[in-house]
Coordinates of C-alpha atoms in Angstrom, one line a residue:
X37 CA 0.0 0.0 0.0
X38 CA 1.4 3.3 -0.8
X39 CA 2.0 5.8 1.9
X40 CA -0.5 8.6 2.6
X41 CA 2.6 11.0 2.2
X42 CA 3.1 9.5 -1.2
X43 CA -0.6 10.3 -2.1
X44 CA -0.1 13.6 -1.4
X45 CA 2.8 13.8 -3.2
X46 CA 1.2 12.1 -6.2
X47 CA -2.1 14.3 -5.7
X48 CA 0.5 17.7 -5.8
X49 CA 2.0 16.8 -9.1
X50 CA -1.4 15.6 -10.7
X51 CA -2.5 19.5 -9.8
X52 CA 0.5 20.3 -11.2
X53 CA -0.1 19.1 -14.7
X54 CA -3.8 20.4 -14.5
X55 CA -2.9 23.8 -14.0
X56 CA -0.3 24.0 -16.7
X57 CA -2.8 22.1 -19.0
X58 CA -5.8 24.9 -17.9
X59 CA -3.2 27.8 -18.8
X60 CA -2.0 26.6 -21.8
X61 CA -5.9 26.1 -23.0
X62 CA -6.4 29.0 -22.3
X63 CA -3.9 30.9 -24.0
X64 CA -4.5 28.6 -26.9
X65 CA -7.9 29.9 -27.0
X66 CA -6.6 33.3 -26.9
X67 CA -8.1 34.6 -24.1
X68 CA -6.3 36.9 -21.8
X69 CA -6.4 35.9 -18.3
X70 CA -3.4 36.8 -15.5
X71 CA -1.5 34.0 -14.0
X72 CA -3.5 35.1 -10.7
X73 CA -7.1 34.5 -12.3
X74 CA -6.1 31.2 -13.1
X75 CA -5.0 30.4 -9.9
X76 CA -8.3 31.6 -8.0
X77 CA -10.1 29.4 -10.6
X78 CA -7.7 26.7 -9.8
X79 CA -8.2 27.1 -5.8
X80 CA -11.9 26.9 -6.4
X81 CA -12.2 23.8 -8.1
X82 CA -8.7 22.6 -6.1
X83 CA -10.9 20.5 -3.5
X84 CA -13.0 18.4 -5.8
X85 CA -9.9 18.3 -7.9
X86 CA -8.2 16.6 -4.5
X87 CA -10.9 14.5 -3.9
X88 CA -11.1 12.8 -7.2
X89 CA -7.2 12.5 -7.4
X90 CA -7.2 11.1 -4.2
X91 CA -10.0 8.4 -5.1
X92 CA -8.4 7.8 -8.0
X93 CA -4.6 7.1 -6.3
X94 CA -6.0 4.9 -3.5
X95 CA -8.4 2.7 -5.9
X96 CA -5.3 2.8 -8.0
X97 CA -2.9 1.6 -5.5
X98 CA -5.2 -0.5 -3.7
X99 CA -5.3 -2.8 -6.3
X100 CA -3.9 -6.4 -6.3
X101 CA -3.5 -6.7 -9.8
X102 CA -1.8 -4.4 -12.1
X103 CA -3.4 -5.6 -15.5
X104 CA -3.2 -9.6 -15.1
X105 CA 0.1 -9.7 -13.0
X106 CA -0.2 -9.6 -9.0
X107 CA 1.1 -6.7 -7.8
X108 CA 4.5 -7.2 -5.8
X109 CA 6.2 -4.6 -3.6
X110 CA 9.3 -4.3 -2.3
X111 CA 9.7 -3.7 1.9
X112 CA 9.8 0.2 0.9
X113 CA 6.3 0.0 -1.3
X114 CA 8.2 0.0 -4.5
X115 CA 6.5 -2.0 -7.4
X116 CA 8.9 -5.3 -8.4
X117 CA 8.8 -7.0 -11.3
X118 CA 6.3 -10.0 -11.5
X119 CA 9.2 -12.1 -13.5
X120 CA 10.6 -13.7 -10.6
X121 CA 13.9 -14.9 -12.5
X122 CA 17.6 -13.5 -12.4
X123 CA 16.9 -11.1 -15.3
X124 CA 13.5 -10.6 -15.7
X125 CA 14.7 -8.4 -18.7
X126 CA 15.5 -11.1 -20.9
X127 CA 12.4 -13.4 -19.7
X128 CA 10.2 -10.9 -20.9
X129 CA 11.1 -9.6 -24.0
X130 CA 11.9 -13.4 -25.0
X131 CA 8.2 -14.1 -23.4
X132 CA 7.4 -11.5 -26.3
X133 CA 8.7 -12.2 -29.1
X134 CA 7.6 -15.9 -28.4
X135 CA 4.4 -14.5 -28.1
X136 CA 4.3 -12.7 -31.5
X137 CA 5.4 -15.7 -33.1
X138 CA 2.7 -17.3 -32.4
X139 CA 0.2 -15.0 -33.8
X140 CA -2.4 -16.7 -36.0
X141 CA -3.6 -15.7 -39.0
X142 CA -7.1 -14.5 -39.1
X143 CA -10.2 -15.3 -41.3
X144 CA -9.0 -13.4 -43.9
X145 CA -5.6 -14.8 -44.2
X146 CA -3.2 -12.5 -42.7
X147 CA -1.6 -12.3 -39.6
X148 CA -3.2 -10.0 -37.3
X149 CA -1.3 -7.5 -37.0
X150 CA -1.0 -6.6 -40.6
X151 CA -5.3 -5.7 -40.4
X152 CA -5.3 -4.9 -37.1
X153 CA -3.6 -2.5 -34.9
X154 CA -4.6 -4.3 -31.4
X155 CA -5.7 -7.5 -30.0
X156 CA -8.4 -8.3 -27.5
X157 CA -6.0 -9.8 -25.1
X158 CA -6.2 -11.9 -21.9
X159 CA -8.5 -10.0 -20.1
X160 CA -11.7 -10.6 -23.2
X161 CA -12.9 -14.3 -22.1
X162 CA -15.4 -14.3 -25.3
X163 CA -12.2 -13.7 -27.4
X164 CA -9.2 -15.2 -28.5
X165 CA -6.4 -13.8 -27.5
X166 CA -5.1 -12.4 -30.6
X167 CA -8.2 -11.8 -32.1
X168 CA -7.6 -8.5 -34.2
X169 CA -9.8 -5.4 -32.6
X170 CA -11.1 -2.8 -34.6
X171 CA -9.6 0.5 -34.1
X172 CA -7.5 3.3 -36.2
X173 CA -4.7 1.5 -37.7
X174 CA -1.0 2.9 -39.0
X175 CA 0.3 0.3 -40.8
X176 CA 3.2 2.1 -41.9
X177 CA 4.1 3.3 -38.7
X178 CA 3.3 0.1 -36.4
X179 CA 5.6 -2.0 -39.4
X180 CA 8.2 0.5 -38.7
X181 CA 8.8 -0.3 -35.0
X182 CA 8.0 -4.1 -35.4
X183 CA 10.6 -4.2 -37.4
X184 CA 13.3 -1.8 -35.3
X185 CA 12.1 -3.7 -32.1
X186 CA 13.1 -7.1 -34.3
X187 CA 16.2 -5.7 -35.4
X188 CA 16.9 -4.9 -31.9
X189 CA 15.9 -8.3 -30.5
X190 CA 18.0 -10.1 -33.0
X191 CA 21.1 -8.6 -32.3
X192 CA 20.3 -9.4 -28.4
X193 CA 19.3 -12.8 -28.7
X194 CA 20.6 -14.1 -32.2
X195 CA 17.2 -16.0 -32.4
X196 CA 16.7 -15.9 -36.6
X197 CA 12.9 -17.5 -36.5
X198 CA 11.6 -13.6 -36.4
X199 CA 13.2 -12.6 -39.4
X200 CA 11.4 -14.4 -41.9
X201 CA 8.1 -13.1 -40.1
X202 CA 9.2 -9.5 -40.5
X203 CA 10.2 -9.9 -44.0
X204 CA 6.2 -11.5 -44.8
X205 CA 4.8 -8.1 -42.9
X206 CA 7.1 -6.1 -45.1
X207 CA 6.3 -7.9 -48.2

C-alpha cells in the first residue's frame, strides 16, 4: 500500500499538470487571463480536484493486480517485477517475441497485425487472444517499429525464427 505522504505527493504533481494544462488552453484559446485569475479558478475547483485524485490514487494503489500480473512490492512500497527470475529483462522480451510468433492468421488470411492494430488480449474471455480489434490502424508506422524492435531483438538474442516473419509483414 502506498504511503498517505506519497498520495499527497502524487495528488500535488497531478494538480501540477492540471494547471499548466488549464493555462496553456487558455492561451490557446486566446483569451487573456493573469496567471493570478487562473489560480483563483484553480483554488476553487482545487478541492473536488483533491478529492477525485485522491479516489483515483487509492483505488489505484489498492489494487492487487496491475493488468493480469499480482502486484508485488518491495519492503519500501516500491513496485517489483512480477518475473521472478535473475533477469527478468531477458524473460520478458523473450516471453514476447515468443508471443508474436505465435500470432495466427485471421479469417481473412493474414496475420493480425498486418489488419489490425490491437488484439483483445487476456482479459476478453469471449475472445481469442489475438483476435484482431477494430480500431484506427498505421500500418506504416506500427511496421516501422516491429521491425526496429526485431532488429533490436535479434542482435540481443541471435534468435533468426523472427526474421522471416518480419520480411512477410514487409512484403
Amino acid at each position: 500500500m502506498i504511503s498517505p505522504f506519497s498520495q499527497l505527493s502524487i495528488i500535488k504533481t497531478l494538480m501540477n499538470i492540471l494547471y499548466t494544462l488549464i493555462l496553456g488552453l487558455i492561451r490557446q484559446k486566446g483569451l487573456t487571463m493573469t496567471k493570478k485569475s487562473v489560480l483563483t479558478y484553480f483554488t476553487m475547483k482545487k478541492t473536488n480536484i483533491i478529492l477525485i485524485s485522491a479516489l483515483l490514487i487509492s483505488t489505484t494503489f489498492a489494487q492487487e493486480k496491475l493488468l493480469w500480473h499480482d502486484v508485488r512490492l518491495d519492503e519500501h512500497g516500491k513496485l517489483l517485477s512480477w518475473e521472478q527470475s535473475q533477469s527478468p529483462y531477458d524473460a520478458i522480451v523473450c516471453k514476447a517475441w515468443d508471443a508474436f510468433k505465435k500470432i495466427p492468421s485471421q479469417p481473412n488470411g493474414y496475420k493480425t497485425y498486418i489488419t489490425y492494430p490491437v488484439f483483445y488480449g487476456p482479459k476478453d474471455s469471449s475472445k481469442n487472444v489475438f483476435e484482431g480489434r477494430d480500431w484506427t490502424h498505421n500500418p506504416g508506422s506500427l511496421f516501422a517499429m516491429l521491425t526496429d524492435s526485431a532488429m533490436l531483438y535479434y542482435a540481443y538474442s541471435g534468435d533468426e525464427e523472427i526474421i522471416p516473419l518480419i520480411r512477410d509483414m514487409l512484403d
